[in-house]
CSV table of C-alpha atoms and ligand atoms in Angstrom, one decimal:
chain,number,residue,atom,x,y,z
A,16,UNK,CA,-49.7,-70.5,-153.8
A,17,UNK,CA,-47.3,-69.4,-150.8
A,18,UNK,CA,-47.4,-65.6,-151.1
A,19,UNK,CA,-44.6,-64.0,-153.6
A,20,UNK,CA,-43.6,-67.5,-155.2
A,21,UNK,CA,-44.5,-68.0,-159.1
A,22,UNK,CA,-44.2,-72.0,-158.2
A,23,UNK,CA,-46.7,-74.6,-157.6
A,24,UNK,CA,-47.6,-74.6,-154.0
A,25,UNK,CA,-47.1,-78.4,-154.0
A,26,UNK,CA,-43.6,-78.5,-156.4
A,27,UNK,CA,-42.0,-80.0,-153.6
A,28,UNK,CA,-44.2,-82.4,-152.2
A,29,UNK,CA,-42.5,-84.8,-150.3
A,30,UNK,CA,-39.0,-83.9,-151.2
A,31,UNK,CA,-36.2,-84.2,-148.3
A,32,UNK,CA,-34.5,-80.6,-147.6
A,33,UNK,CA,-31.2,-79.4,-145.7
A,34,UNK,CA,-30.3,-76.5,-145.2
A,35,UNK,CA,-27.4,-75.4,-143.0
A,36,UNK,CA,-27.1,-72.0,-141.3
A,37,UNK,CA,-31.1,-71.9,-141.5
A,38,UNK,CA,-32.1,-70.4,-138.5
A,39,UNK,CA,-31.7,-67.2,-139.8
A,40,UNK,CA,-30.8,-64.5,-142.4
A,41,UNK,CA,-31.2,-66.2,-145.8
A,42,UNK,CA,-31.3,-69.5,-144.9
A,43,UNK,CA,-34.6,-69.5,-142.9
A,44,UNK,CA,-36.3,-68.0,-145.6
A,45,UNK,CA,-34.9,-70.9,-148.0
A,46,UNK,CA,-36.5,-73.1,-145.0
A,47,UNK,CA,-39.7,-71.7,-145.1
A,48,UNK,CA,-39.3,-71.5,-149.1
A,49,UNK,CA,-39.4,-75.3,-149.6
A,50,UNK,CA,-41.8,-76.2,-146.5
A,51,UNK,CA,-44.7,-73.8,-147.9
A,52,UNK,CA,-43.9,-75.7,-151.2
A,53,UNK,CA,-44.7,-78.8,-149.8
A,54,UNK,CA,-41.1,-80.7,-148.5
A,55,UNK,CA,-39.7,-81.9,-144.9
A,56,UNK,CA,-36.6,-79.7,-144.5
A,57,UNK,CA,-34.3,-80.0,-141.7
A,58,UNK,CA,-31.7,-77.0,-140.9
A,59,UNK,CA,-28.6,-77.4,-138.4
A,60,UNK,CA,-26.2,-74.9,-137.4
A,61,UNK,CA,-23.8,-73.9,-134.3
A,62,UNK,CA,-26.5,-72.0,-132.0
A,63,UNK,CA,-29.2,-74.5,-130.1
A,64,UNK,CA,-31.6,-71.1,-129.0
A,65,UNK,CA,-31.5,-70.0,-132.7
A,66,UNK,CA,-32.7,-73.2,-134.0
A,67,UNK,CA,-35.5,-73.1,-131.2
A,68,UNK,CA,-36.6,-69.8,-131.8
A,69,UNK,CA,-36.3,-70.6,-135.7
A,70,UNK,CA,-39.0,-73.5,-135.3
A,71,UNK,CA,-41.4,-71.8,-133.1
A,72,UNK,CA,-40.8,-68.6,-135.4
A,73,UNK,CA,-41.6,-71.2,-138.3
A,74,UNK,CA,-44.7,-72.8,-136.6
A,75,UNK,CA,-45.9,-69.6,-136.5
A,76,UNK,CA,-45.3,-68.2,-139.7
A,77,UNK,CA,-46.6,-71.3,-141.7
A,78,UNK,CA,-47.9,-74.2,-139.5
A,79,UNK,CA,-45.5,-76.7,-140.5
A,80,UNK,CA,-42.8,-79.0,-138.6
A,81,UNK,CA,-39.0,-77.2,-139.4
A,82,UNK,CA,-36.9,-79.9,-138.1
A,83,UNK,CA,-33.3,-79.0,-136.5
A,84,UNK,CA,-30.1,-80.1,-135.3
A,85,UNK,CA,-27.0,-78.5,-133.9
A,86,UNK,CA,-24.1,-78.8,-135.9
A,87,UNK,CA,-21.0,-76.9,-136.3
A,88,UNK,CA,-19.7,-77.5,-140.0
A,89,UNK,CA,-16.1,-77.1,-138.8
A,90,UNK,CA,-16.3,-80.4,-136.7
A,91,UNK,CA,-16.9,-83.5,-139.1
A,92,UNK,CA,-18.5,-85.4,-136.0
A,93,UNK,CA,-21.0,-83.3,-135.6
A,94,UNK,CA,-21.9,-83.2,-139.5
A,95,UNK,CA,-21.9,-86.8,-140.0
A,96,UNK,CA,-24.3,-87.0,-137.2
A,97,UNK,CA,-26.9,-84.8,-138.8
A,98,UNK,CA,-25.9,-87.3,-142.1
A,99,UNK,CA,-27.2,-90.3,-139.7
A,100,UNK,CA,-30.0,-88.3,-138.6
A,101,UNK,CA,-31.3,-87.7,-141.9
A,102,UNK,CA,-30.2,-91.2,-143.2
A,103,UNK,CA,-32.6,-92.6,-139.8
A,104,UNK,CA,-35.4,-90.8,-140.4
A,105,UNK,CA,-36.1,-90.3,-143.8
A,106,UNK,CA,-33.2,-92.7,-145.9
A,107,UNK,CA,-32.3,-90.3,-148.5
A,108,UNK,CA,-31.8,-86.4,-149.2
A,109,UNK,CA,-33.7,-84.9,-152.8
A,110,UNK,CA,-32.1,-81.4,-151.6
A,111,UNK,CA,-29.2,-79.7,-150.0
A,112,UNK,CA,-28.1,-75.9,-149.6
A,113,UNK,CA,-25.0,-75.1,-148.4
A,114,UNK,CA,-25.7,-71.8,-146.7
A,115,UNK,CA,-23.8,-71.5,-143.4
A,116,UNK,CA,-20.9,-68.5,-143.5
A,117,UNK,CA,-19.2,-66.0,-141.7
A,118,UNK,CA,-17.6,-62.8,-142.7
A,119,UNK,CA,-16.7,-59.6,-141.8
A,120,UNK,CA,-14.4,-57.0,-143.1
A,121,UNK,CA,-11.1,-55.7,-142.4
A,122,UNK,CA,-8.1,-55.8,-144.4
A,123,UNK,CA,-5.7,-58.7,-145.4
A,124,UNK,CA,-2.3,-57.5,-143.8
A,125,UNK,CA,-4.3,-57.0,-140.3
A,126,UNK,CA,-6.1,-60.2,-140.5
A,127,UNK,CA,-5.5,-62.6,-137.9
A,128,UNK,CA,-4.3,-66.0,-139.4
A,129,UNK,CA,-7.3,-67.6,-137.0
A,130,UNK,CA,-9.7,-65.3,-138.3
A,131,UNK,CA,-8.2,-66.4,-142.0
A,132,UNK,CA,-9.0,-70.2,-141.0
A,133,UNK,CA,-12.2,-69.5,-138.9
A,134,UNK,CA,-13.7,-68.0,-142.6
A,135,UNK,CA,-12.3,-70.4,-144.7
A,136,UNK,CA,-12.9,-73.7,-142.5
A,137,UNK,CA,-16.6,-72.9,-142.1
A,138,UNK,CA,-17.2,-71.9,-146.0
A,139,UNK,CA,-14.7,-73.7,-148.0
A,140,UNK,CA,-14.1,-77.1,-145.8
A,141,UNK,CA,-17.6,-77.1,-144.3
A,142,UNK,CA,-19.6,-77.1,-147.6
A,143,UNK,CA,-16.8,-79.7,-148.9
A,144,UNK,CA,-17.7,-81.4,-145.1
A,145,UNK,CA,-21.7,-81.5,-145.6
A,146,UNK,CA,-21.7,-82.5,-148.9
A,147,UNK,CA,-19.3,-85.1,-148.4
A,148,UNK,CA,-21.2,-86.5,-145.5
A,149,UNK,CA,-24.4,-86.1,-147.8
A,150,UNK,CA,-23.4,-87.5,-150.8
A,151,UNK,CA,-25.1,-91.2,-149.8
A,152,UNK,CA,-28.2,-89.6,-149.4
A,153,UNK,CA,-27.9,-87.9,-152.3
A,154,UNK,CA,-27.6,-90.5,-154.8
A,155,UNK,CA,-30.7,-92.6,-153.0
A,156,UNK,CA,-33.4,-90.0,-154.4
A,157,UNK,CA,-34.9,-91.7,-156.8
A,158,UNK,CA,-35.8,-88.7,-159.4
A,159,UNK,CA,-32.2,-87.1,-158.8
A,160,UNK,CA,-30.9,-84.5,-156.4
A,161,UNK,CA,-29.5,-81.4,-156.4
A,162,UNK,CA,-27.2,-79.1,-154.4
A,163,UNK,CA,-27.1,-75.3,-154.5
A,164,UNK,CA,-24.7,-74.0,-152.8
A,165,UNK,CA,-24.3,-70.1,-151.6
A,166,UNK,CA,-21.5,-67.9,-152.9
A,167,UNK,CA,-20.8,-64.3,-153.7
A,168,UNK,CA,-20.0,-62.0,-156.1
A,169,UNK,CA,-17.1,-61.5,-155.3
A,170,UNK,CA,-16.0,-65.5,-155.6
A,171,UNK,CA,-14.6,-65.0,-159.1
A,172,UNK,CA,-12.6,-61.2,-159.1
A,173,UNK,CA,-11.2,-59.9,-156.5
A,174,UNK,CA,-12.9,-59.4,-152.5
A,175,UNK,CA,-11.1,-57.0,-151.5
A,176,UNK,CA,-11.2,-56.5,-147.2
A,177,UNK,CA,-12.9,-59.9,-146.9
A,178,UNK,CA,-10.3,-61.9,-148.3
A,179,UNK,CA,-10.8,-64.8,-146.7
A,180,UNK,CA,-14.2,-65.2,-148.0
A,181,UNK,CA,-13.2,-64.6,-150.9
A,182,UNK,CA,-10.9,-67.1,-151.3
A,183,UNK,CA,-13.6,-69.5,-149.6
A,184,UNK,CA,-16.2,-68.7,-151.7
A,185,UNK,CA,-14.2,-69.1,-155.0
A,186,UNK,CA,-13.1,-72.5,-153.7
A,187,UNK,CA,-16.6,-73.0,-153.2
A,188,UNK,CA,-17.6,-72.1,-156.9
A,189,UNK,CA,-14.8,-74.7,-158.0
A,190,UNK,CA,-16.3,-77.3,-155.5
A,191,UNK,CA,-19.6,-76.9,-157.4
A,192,UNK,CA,-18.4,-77.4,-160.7
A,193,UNK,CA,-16.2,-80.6,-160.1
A,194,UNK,CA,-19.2,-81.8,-157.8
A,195,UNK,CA,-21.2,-81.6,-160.9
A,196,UNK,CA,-18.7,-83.9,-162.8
A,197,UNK,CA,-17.9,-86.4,-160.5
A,198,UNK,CA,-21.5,-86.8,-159.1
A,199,UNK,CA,-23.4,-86.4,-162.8
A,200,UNK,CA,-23.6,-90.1,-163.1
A,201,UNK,CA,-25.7,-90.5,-159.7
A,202,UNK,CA,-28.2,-88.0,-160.7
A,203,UNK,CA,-27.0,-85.0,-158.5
A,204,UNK,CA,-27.3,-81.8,-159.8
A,205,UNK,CA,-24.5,-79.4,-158.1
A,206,UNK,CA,-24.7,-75.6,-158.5
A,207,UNK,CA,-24.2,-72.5,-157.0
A,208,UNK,CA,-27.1,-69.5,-156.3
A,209,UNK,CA,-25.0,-65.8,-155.6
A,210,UNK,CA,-27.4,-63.6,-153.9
A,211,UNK,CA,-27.9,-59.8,-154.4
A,212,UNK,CA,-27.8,-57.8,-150.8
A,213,UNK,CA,-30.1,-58.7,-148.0
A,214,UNK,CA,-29.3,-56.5,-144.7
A,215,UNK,CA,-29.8,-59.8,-142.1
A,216,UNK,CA,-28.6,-59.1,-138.9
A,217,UNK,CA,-24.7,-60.4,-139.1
A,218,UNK,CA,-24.9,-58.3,-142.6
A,219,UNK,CA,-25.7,-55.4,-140.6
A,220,UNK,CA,-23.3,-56.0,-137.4
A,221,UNK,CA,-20.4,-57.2,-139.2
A,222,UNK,CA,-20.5,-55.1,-143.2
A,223,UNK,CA,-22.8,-52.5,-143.3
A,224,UNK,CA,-20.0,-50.7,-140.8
A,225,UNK,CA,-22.1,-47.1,-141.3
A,226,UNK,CA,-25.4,-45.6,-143.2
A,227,UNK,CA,-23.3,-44.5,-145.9
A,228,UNK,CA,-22.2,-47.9,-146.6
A,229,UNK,CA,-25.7,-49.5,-147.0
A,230,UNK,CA,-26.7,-46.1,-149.4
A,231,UNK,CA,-23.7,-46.9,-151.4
A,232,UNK,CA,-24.6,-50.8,-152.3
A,233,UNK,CA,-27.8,-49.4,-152.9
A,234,UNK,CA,-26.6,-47.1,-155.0
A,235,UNK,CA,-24.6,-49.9,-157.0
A,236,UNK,CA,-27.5,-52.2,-157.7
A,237,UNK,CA,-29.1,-51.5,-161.1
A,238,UNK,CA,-32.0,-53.9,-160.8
A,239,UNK,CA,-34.2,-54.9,-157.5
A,240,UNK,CA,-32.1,-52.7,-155.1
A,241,UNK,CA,-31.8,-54.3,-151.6
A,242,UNK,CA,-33.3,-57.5,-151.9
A,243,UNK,CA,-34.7,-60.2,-149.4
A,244,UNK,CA,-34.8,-63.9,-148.6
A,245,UNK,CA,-38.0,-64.4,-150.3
A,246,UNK,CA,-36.8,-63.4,-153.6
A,247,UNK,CA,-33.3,-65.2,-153.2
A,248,UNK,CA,-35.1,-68.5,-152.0
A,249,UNK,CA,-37.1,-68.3,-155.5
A,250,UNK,CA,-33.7,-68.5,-157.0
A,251,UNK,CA,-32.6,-71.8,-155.5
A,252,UNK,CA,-36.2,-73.3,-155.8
A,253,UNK,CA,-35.8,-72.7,-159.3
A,254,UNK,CA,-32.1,-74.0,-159.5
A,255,UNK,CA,-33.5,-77.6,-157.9
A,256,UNK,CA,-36.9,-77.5,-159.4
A,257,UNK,CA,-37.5,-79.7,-162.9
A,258,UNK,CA,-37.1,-76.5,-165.1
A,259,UNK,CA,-33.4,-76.5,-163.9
A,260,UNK,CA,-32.6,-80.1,-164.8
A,261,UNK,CA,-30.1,-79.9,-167.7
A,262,UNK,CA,-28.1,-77.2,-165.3
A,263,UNK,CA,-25.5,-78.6,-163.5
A,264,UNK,CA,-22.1,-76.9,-162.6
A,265,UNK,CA,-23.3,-73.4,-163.2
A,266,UNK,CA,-24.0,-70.4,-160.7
A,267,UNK,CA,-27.1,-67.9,-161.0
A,268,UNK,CA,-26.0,-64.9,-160.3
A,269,UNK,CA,-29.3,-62.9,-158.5
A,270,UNK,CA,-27.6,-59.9,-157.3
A,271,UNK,CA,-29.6,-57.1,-159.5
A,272,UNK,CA,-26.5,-57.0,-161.7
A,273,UNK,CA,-24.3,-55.3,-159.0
A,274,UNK,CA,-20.9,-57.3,-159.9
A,275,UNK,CA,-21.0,-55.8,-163.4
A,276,UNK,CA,-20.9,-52.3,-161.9
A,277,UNK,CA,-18.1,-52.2,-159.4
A,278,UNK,CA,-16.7,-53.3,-156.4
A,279,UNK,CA,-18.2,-52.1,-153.2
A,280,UNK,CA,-15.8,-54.3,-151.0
A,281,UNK,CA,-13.0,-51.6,-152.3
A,282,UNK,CA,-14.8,-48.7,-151.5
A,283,UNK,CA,-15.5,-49.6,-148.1
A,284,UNK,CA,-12.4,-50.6,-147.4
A,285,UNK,CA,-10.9,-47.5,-148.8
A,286,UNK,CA,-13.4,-45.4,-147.0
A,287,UNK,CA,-12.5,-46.8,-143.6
A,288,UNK,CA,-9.2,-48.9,-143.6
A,289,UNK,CA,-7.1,-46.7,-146.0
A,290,UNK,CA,-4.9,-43.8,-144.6
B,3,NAP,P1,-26.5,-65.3,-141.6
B,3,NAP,O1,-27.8,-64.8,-141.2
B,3,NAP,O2,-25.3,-64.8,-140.9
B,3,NAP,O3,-26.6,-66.9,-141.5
B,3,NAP,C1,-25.4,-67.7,-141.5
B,3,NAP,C2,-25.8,-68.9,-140.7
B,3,NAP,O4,-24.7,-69.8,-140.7
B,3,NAP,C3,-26.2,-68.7,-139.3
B,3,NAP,O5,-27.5,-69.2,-139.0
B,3,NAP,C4,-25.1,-69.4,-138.4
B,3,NAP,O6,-25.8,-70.1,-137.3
B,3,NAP,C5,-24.6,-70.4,-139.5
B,3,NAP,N1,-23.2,-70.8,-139.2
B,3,NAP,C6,-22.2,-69.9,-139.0
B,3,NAP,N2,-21.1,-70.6,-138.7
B,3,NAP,C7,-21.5,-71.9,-138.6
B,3,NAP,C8,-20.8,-73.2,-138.3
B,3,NAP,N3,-19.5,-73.2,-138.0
B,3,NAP,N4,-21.5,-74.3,-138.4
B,3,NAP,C9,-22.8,-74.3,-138.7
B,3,NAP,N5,-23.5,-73.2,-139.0
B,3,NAP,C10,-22.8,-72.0,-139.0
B,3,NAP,O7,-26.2,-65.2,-143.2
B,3,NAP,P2,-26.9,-64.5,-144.4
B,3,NAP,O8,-26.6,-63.1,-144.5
B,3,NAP,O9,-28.4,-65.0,-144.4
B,3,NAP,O10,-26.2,-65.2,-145.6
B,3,NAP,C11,-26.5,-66.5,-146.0
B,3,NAP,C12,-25.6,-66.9,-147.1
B,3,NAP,O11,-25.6,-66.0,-148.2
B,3,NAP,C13,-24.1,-67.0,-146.7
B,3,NAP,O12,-23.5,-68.1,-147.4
B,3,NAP,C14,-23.5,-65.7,-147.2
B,3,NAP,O13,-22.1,-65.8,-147.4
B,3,NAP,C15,-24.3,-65.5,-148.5
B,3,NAP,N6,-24.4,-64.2,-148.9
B,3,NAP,C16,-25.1,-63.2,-148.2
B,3,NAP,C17,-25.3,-62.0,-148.7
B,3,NAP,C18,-26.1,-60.9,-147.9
B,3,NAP,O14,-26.2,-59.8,-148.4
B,3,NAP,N7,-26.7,-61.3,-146.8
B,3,NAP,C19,-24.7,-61.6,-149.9
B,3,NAP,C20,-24.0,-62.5,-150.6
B,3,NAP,C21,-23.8,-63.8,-150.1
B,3,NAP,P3,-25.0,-70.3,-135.9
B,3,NAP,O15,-24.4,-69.0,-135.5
B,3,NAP,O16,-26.1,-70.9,-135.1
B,3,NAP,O17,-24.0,-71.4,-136.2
């Protein structure tokens, strides 16, 4: 059994993967997640050294073949070729996460209306984008599919000082639940999997803005504290593993139960935007 996981080391024998964004941060571990369990997973994102240094780093860490392709999620092109490239080599998709994002903070009165569009093309319209252009492949698995896509906790109240991905990733969390409708009758599962904290490098550069900041999410997280890819990948596994198929349309919230206890966004932005 892969180190950490409570699931069968071969659960996903053979299953196709996708994961966007999964060079790094999260997303590589959900990469390595499903390969030590026994699947072919391909990840794509913007960055061709990332995704190189992602599959040796993935050679290394577990032996196994992590195939990639650049792709930026804003350009449908691009995403409908990784569609054909998966539709060439393998025919069909059993699994797809919707990971890729980008965020950072700074109030909505000084935001830029690019940066507004940059946040909200690559979250909102690229998951719609992937999923679209996945959809075929999809419904060919032959034991049904499922999609988990990433959101936050902040998708359904208020984000304050990263408002356009907050509006993206509640779009997002409506996506997932009409998905689930519309695409119930092919067999595809659609959810959404929000993660607790994990400090990856663009967390770091473009949230954790000082020390106090990372002491005071930590200070807001009554179970699990900081977490880490490992333990967020178990989440999805579980949302697209058998023991998950009657749930459709629903999100798992895995963030130590740090929504119910306030809203860290607003300090921060207090702390360091308000005058
Ligand atoms: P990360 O390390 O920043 O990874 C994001 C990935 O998205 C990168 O590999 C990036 O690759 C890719 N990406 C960005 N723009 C793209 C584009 N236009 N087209 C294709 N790929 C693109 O992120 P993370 O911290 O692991 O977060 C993973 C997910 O969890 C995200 O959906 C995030 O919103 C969510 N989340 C994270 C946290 C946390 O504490 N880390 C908390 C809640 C939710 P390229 O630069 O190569 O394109």
């Amino acid at each position: 059994m892969p180190s950490g996981s409570v699931f069968k080391d071969n659960l996903f024998e053979g299953k196709k993967v996708f994961v966007t964004g999964g060079a790094t941060g999260m997303g590589f571990g959900f990469a390595k997640s499903f390969l030590e369990h026994g699947a072919d997973v391909i990840i794509a994102s913007r960055k061709e050294e990332s995704l190189v240094k992602a599959a040796a780093d993935m050679m290394d860490q577990t032996g196994k073949t992590l195939h990639w392709k650049t792709m930026d999620v804003r350009h449908t092109e691009t995403v409908e070729e990784v569609a054909n490239y998966i539709k060439d080599n393998w025919g069909h998709l059993d699994i797809l996460v919707n990971n890729a994002a980008g965020n950072f903070v700074t109030p909505a009165a000084a935001m830029s209306e690019n940066a507004w569009r940059a946040v909200v093309d690559i979250v909102l319209d690229g998951t719609f984008r992937v999923s679209k252009a996945c959809y075929p492949l999809l419904r060919k698995s032959e034991d049904g599919s499922s999609v988990v896509n990433i959101i936050a906790n902040y998708a359904w109240g208020a984000a304050p000082f990263v408002a356009h991905s907050g509006a993206a990733k509640a779009g997002v969390l409506n996506l997932t639940r009409t998905l689930a409708l519309e695409w119930s009758k092919d067999k595809i599962r659609v959810n959404a999997m929000c993660p607790g904290v994990v400090l990856t490098e663009n967390v770091k550069k473009n949230l954790m803005l000082d020390e106090s900041v990372v002491e005071m999410f930590k200070s807001n997280i009554p179970a699990g504290g900081i977490t880490n890819a490992e333990k967020m990948a178990q989440q999805v596994l579980y949302l697209c593993s058998p023991a998950a198929s009657v749930i459709t349309g629903d999100m798992l919230i895995a963030d130590g139960g740090e929504w119910l206890v306030g809203n860290n966004f607003y300090q921060i932005g207090k702390k360091f935007f308000d005058e």
